PDB file of C-alpha atoms in Angstrom:
ATOM      1  CA  UNK A   1      21.134  48.842  -3.387  1.00 31.00           C
ATOM      2  CA  UNK A   2      24.989  48.764  -3.270  1.00 38.00           C
ATOM      3  CA  UNK A   3      26.883  45.733  -3.961  1.00 38.00           C
ATOM      4  CA  UNK A   4      30.579  44.540  -3.105  1.00 42.00           C
ATOM      5  CA  UNK A   5      32.279  41.684  -4.696  1.00 44.00           C
ATOM      6  CA  UNK A   6      34.289  39.186  -2.280  1.00 46.00           C
ATOM      7  CA  UNK A   7      36.482  36.464  -3.366  1.00 47.00           C
ATOM      8  CA  UNK A   8      36.880  33.012  -1.408  1.00 48.00           C
ATOM      9  CA  UNK A   9      38.874  30.410  -3.109  1.00 50.00           C
ATOM     10  CA  UNK A  10      37.260  29.660  -6.757  1.00 49.00           C
ATOM     11  CA  UNK A  11      33.582  31.209  -5.838  1.00 50.00           C
ATOM     12  CA  UNK A  12      32.985  35.154  -6.273  1.00 52.00           C
ATOM     13  CA  UNK A  13      30.249  36.238  -4.476  1.00 55.00           C
ATOM     14  CA  UNK A  14      28.263  39.369  -4.958  1.00 54.00           C
ATOM     15  CA  UNK A  15      27.430  40.638  -1.555  1.00 54.00           C
ATOM     16  CA  UNK A  16      24.655  43.132  -0.200  1.00 54.00           C
ATOM     17  CA  UNK A  17      26.221  45.908   1.951  1.00 58.00           C
ATOM     18  CA  UNK A  18      23.057  46.536   3.739  1.00 65.00           C
ATOM     19  CA  UNK A  19      22.441  42.905   4.622  1.00 69.00           C
ATOM     20  CA  UNK A  20      25.421  41.435   4.567  1.00 69.00           C
ATOM     21  CA  UNK A  21      23.918  38.253   2.756  1.00 72.00           C
ATOM     22  CA  UNK A  22      25.528  36.454  -0.493  1.00 68.00           C
ATOM     23  CA  UNK A  23      23.057  37.875  -3.497  1.00 66.00           C
ATOM     24  CA  UNK A  24      24.867  35.361  -5.904  1.00 64.00           C
ATOM     25  CA  UNK A  25      27.656  33.603  -6.381  1.00 65.00           C
ATOM     26  CA  UNK A  26      29.986  33.245  -9.694  1.00 68.00           C
ATOM     27  CA  UNK A  27      31.566  30.004 -10.224  1.00 66.00           C
ATOM     28  CA  UNK A  28      34.255  30.460 -13.358  1.00 77.00           C
ATOM     29  CA  UNK A  29      37.328  29.612 -11.958  1.00 81.00           C
ATOM     30  CA  UNK A  30      38.647  25.751 -11.493  1.00 79.00           C
ATOM     31  CA  UNK A  31      40.704  26.663  -8.702  1.00 89.00           C
ATOM     32  CA  UNK A  32      41.704  29.220  -6.132  1.00 91.00           C
ATOM     33  CA  UNK A  33      40.992  33.068  -7.048  1.00 90.00           C
ATOM     34  CA  UNK A  34      43.943  35.213  -6.398  1.00 94.00           C
ATOM     35  CA  UNK A  35      43.373  38.784  -8.092  1.00 95.00           C
ATOM     36  CA  UNK A  36      40.649  40.869  -9.238  1.00 93.00           C
ATOM     37  CA  UNK A  37      40.726  44.339 -11.237  1.00 94.00           C
ATOM     38  CA  UNK A  38      37.875  46.599 -12.289  1.00 92.00           C
ATOM     39  CA  UNK A  39      37.901  48.220 -15.569  1.00 92.00           C
ATOM     40  CA  UNK A  40      37.325  51.875 -16.097  1.00 85.00           C
ATOM     41  CA  UNK A  41      35.377  51.486 -18.919  1.00 79.00           C
ATOM     42  CA  UNK A  42      31.926  53.363 -19.264  1.00 72.00           C
ATOM     43  CA  UNK A  43      30.772  54.017 -15.285  1.00 69.00           C
ATOM     44  CA  UNK A  44      33.955  52.148 -14.169  1.00 67.00           C
ATOM     45  CA  UNK A  45      31.458  49.711 -12.185  1.00 74.00           C
ATOM     46  CA  UNK A  46      30.440  47.322 -14.581  1.00 85.00           C
ATOM     47  CA  UNK A  47      33.297  45.081 -15.616  1.00 90.00           C
ATOM     48  CA  UNK A  48      36.091  43.277 -13.941  1.00 92.00           C
ATOM     49  CA  UNK A  49      38.261  40.654 -14.219  1.00 94.00           C
ATOM     50  CA  UNK A  50      40.147  37.903 -12.132  1.00 95.00           C
ATOM     51  CA  UNK A  51      43.082  35.592 -11.912  1.00 96.00           C
ATOM     52  CA  UNK A  52      43.992  32.293 -10.262  1.00 95.00           C
ATOM     53  CA  UNK A  53      45.395  29.201  -9.714  1.00 96.00           C
ATOM     54  CA  UNK A  54      43.857  27.602 -13.126  1.00 94.00           C
ATOM     55  CA  UNK A  55      46.112  29.825 -15.088  1.00 95.00           C
ATOM     56  CA  UNK A  56      43.201  31.771 -16.647  1.00 95.00           C
ATOM     57  CA  UNK A  57      42.276  35.579 -16.736  1.00 96.00           C
ATOM     58  CA  UNK A  58      38.482  35.753 -17.103  1.00 93.00           C
ATOM     59  CA  UNK A  59      36.160  38.874 -17.609  1.00 93.00           C
ATOM     60  CA  UNK A  60      32.745  39.539 -15.986  1.00 89.00           C
ATOM     61  CA  UNK A  61      29.898  42.002 -16.643  1.00 86.00           C
ATOM     62  CA  UNK A  62      28.206  42.968 -13.453  1.00 83.00           C
ATOM     63  CA  UNK A  63      24.896  43.602 -15.562  1.00 83.00           C
ATOM     64  CA  UNK A  64      24.886  39.816 -16.612  1.00 81.00           C
ATOM     65  CA  UNK A  65      26.536  37.334 -14.282  1.00 77.00           C
ATOM     66  CA  UNK A  66      25.436  34.213 -15.824  1.00 77.00           C
ATOM     67  CA  UNK A  67      28.598  34.030 -17.543  1.00 80.00           C
ATOM     68  CA  UNK A  68      32.203  34.859 -18.146  1.00 86.00           C
ATOM     69  CA  UNK A  69      34.486  35.372 -20.794  1.00 90.00           C
ATOM     70  CA  UNK A  70      38.004  33.612 -20.854  1.00 93.00           C
ATOM     71  CA  UNK A  71      40.516  36.055 -21.861  1.00 94.00           C
ATOM     72  CA  UNK A  72      43.585  34.485 -21.354  1.00 97.00           C
ATOM     73  CA  UNK A  73      44.706  30.626 -20.317  1.00 96.00           C
ATOM     74  CA  UNK A  74      48.451  29.841 -19.731  1.00 94.00           C
ATOM     75  CA  UNK A  75      49.324  26.991 -21.777  1.00 92.00           C
ATOM     76  CA  UNK A  76      50.902  24.994 -18.776  1.00 93.00           C
ATOM     77  CA  UNK A  77      47.916  26.321 -16.631  1.00 93.00           C
ATOM     78  CA  UNK A  78      50.992  28.362 -14.532  1.00 96.00           C
ATOM     79  CA  UNK A  79      48.539  29.904 -11.597  1.00 98.00           C
ATOM     80  CA  UNK A  80      48.175  33.810 -12.686  1.00 97.00           C
ATOM     81  CA  UNK A  81      48.947  35.779  -9.341  1.00 97.00           C
ATOM     82  CA  UNK A  82      48.240  39.329 -10.300  1.00 98.00           C
ATOM     83  CA  UNK A  83      46.179  41.528 -12.686  1.00 97.00           C
ATOM     84  CA  UNK A  84      46.143  45.206 -13.540  1.00 98.00           C
ATOM     85  CA  UNK A  85      43.746  46.762 -16.034  1.00 96.00           C
ATOM     86  CA  UNK A  86      45.034  49.765 -18.162  1.00 96.00           C
ATOM     87  CA  UNK A  87      43.713  52.973 -16.624  1.00 94.00           C
ATOM     88  CA  UNK A  88      43.624  54.945 -19.753  1.00 95.00           C
ATOM     89  CA  UNK A  89      42.927  52.387 -22.121  1.00 95.00           C
ATOM     90  CA  UNK A  90      40.791  49.577 -20.877  1.00 94.00           C
ATOM     91  CA  UNK A  91      41.349  47.235 -23.923  1.00 95.00           C
ATOM     92  CA  UNK A  92      44.675  46.458 -22.263  1.00 96.00           C
ATOM     93  CA  UNK A  93      45.360  44.063 -19.217  1.00 97.00           C
ATOM     94  CA  UNK A  94      48.541  43.180 -17.668  1.00 98.00           C
ATOM     95  CA  UNK A  95      49.402  39.678 -15.516  1.00 98.00           C
ATOM     96  CA  UNK A  96      51.965  37.723 -14.592  1.00 98.00           C
ATOM     97  CA  UNK A  97      52.577  33.995 -13.263  1.00 98.00           C
ATOM     98  CA  UNK A  98      53.518  32.588  -9.729  1.00 98.00           C
ATOM     99  CA  UNK A  99      57.074  32.094  -9.897  1.00 97.00           C
ATOM    100  CA  UNK A 100      57.694  33.850 -13.275  1.00 98.00           C
ATOM    101  CA  UNK A 101      60.227  36.169 -14.620  1.00 98.00           C
ATOM    102  CA  UNK A 102      57.698  37.392 -17.273  1.00 98.00           C
ATOM    103  CA  UNK A 103      54.823  39.808 -17.224  1.00 98.00           C
ATOM    104  CA  UNK A 104      52.088  39.172 -20.001  1.00 98.00           C
ATOM    105  CA  UNK A 105      49.939  42.278 -22.030  1.00 97.00           C
ATOM    106  CA  UNK A 106      46.754  41.197 -23.139  1.00 97.00           C
ATOM    107  CA  UNK A 107      44.361  43.076 -25.478  1.00 96.00           C
ATOM    108  CA  UNK A 108      40.633  42.256 -25.020  1.00 94.00           C
ATOM    109  CA  UNK A 109      40.315  42.805 -28.952  1.00 95.00           C
ATOM    110  CA  UNK A 110      42.568  39.661 -29.427  1.00 94.00           C
ATOM    111  CA  UNK A 111      41.544  37.272 -26.700  1.00 91.00           C
ATOM    112  CA  UNK A 112      43.672  34.424 -25.633  1.00 93.00           C
ATOM    113  CA  UNK A 113      46.878  35.613 -27.433  1.00 95.00           C
ATOM    114  CA  UNK A 114      49.488  37.928 -25.448  1.00 96.00           C
ATOM    115  CA  UNK A 115      50.212  41.070 -27.615  1.00 96.00           C
ATOM    116  CA  UNK A 116      53.652  41.741 -25.479  1.00 96.00           C
ATOM    117  CA  UNK A 117      55.785  39.732 -22.837  1.00 96.00           C
ATOM    118  CA  UNK A 118      58.150  41.608 -20.826  1.00 97.00           C
ATOM    119  CA  UNK A 119      61.065  39.663 -19.913  1.00 96.00           C
ATOM    120  CA  UNK A 120      63.916  41.969 -18.417  1.00 96.00           C
ATOM    121  CA  UNK A 121      63.448  40.788 -14.725  1.00 98.00           C
ATOM    122  CA  UNK A 122      65.938  38.387 -13.503  1.00 98.00           C
ATOM    123  CA  UNK A 123      63.865  36.940 -10.707  1.00 98.00           C
ATOM    124  CA  UNK A 124      60.393  36.553  -9.884  1.00 98.00           C
ATOM    125  CA  UNK A 125      57.722  38.945 -10.426  1.00 99.00           C
ATOM    126  CA  UNK A 126      56.139  40.458  -7.568  1.00 98.00           C
ATOM    127  CA  UNK A 127      53.683  43.357  -8.634  1.00 98.00           C
ATOM    128  CA  UNK A 128      52.519  45.944 -11.476  1.00 98.00           C
ATOM    129  CA  UNK A 129      50.678  48.984 -12.072  1.00 98.00           C
ATOM    130  CA  UNK A 130      49.648  51.009 -14.952  1.00 98.00           C
ATOM    131  CA  UNK A 131      50.406  54.798 -15.154  1.00 98.00           C
ATOM    132  CA  UNK A 132      47.353  56.841 -14.139  1.00 96.00           C
ATOM    133  CA  UNK A 133      47.834  59.200 -16.731  1.00 96.00           C
ATOM    134  CA  UNK A 134      49.392  57.176 -19.613  1.00 96.00           C
ATOM    135  CA  UNK A 135      48.079  54.415 -21.793  1.00 96.00           C
ATOM    136  CA  UNK A 136      51.548  53.160 -22.661  1.00 96.00           C
ATOM    137  CA  UNK A 137      53.312  53.245 -19.524  1.00 98.00           C
ATOM    138  CA  UNK A 138      53.742  50.187 -16.861  1.00 98.00           C
ATOM    139  CA  UNK A 139      55.765  49.442 -13.755  1.00 99.00           C
ATOM    140  CA  UNK A 140      56.787  46.335 -12.691  1.00 99.00           C
ATOM    141  CA  UNK A 141      58.344  45.143  -9.615  1.00 98.00           C
ATOM    142  CA  UNK A 142      60.564  41.863  -8.867  1.00 98.00           C
ATOM    143  CA  UNK A 143      62.532  39.783  -6.298  1.00 98.00           C
ATOM    144  CA  UNK A 144      65.661  40.859  -8.449  1.00 98.00           C
ATOM    145  CA  UNK A 145      65.186  44.497  -6.593  1.00 98.00           C
ATOM    146  CA  UNK A 146      64.598  46.402  -9.454  1.00 98.00           C
ATOM    147  CA  UNK A 147      61.454  48.489 -10.594  1.00 98.00           C
ATOM    148  CA  UNK A 148      60.822  48.686 -14.358  1.00 98.00           C
ATOM    149  CA  UNK A 149      58.953  51.373 -16.376  1.00 98.00           C
ATOM    150  CA  UNK A 150      58.056  50.122 -20.017  1.00 98.00           C
ATOM    151  CA  UNK A 151      56.715  51.856 -22.691  1.00 97.00           C
ATOM    152  CA  UNK A 152      54.299  49.418 -24.599  1.00 95.00           C
ATOM    153  CA  UNK A 153      53.202  51.926 -27.439  1.00 93.00           C
ATOM    154  CA  UNK A 154      55.697  49.831 -29.711  1.00 87.00           C
ATOM    155  CA  UNK A 155      53.388  47.031 -29.534  1.00 85.00           C
ATOM    156  CA  UNK A 156      52.939  44.732 -31.908  1.00 80.00           C
ATOM    157  CA  UNK A 157      56.430  44.960 -32.381  1.00 84.00           C
ATOM    158  CA  UNK A 158      58.778  43.116 -29.543  1.00 87.00           C
ATOM    159  CA  UNK A 159      59.515  45.300 -26.536  1.00 92.00           C
ATOM    160  CA  UNK A 160      63.004  44.410 -25.380  1.00 90.00           C
ATOM    161  CA  UNK A 161      64.253  46.878 -22.670  1.00 95.00           C
ATOM    162  CA  UNK A 162      62.221  49.129 -20.088  1.00 97.00           C
ATOM    163  CA  UNK A 163      62.660  52.737 -20.532  1.00 97.00           C
ATOM    164  CA  UNK A 164      63.518  53.614 -16.901  1.00 97.00           C
ATOM    165  CA  UNK A 165      65.013  51.287 -13.869  1.00 98.00           C
ATOM    166  CA  UNK A 166      65.798  51.652 -10.036  1.00 98.00           C
ATOM    167  CA  UNK A 167      67.224  49.162  -7.996  1.00 98.00           C
ATOM    168  CA  UNK A 168      66.120  48.924  -4.682  1.00 98.00           C
ATOM    169  CA  UNK A 169      67.985  47.945  -1.472  1.00 98.00           C
ATOM    170  CA  UNK A 170      66.032  44.491  -1.280  1.00 98.00           C
ATOM    171  CA  UNK A 171      63.316  42.555  -2.984  1.00 98.00           C
ATOM    172  CA  UNK A 172      60.486  44.647  -4.133  1.00 98.00           C
ATOM    173  CA  UNK A 173      56.918  42.970  -2.986  1.00 97.00           C
ATOM    174  CA  UNK A 174      54.578  45.782  -4.318  1.00 96.00           C
ATOM    175  CA  UNK A 175      54.349  48.685  -6.143  1.00 97.00           C
ATOM    176  CA  UNK A 176      51.623  51.403  -6.566  1.00 98.00           C
ATOM    177  CA  UNK A 177      51.524  54.281  -8.984  1.00 98.00           C
ATOM    178  CA  UNK A 178      49.863  57.348  -7.571  1.00 97.00           C
ATOM    179  CA  UNK A 179      47.050  58.256  -9.394  1.00 95.00           C
ATOM    180  CA  UNK A 180      46.810  61.985  -7.732  1.00 96.00           C
ATOM    181  CA  UNK A 181      50.298  62.465  -8.009  1.00 96.00           C
ATOM    182  CA  UNK A 182      51.632  60.339 -11.405  1.00 97.00           C
ATOM    183  CA  UNK A 183      55.263  61.427 -10.861  1.00 97.00           C
ATOM    184  CA  UNK A 184      55.462  59.319  -7.879  1.00 98.00           C
ATOM    185  CA  UNK A 185      55.480  55.494  -7.424  1.00 98.00           C
ATOM    186  CA  UNK A 186      55.748  53.682  -3.875  1.00 98.00           C
ATOM    187  CA  UNK A 187      57.710  50.480  -3.576  1.00 98.00           C
ATOM    188  CA  UNK A 188      57.937  48.199  -0.525  1.00 98.00           C
ATOM    189  CA  UNK A 189      60.585  45.818   0.182  1.00 98.00           C
ATOM    190  CA  UNK A 190      61.796  44.229   3.629  1.00 96.00           C
ATOM    191  CA  UNK A 191      60.745  46.680   6.300  1.00 96.00           C
ATOM    192  CA  UNK A 192      60.931  49.496   3.842  1.00 97.00           C
ATOM    193  CA  UNK A 193      58.653  51.570   1.565  1.00 97.00           C
ATOM    194  CA  UNK A 194      60.113  54.200  -0.738  1.00 97.00           C
ATOM    195  CA  UNK A 195      58.639  57.072  -2.703  1.00 97.00           C
ATOM    196  CA  UNK A 196      60.331  57.388  -6.222  1.00 97.00           C
ATOM    197  CA  UNK A 197      59.938  60.276  -8.280  1.00 96.00           C
ATOM    198  CA  UNK A 198      59.631  59.350 -12.034  1.00 92.00           C
TER     199      UNK A 198
END
């Protein structure tokens, strides 16, 4: 049987594609769920994590849906808006809160404690994408009109500045790093989309 995962407020459901029925519901977050990301560990289909308005990152294993693991909880319970799983090293996740200029890097081997905080944006962060070909590169996008590429290989030392920066003609709303052409990053702002060569 083939399954897909759907998110409705704080309830995550496991839905059968064949019948369209909800097979099971996962109630883990205390408030709305905002984003979900699958890990590429193992087969790439068993582990996923979610973030939401309760300020937590929770990890699930589809093979055992009776519980979830809290990977991180924001001290101020600030809602976490987006989540991205490192495509090369599945120990690392990146997330950021609503109305925040900071991106948080998490290591599953050190739960509940960020291993890095990226703070060079001057306005709210809107998106992030890990490099498909490198375990230590992350691109973040913000309302400050900047797309920043970070090199995190120096962790646990503090990461002060990005290694590359691009300034768009408007507030960047979303970013994607091409998995088939890793030299290309796409950004969207206003009514425009730009393809950037790294």
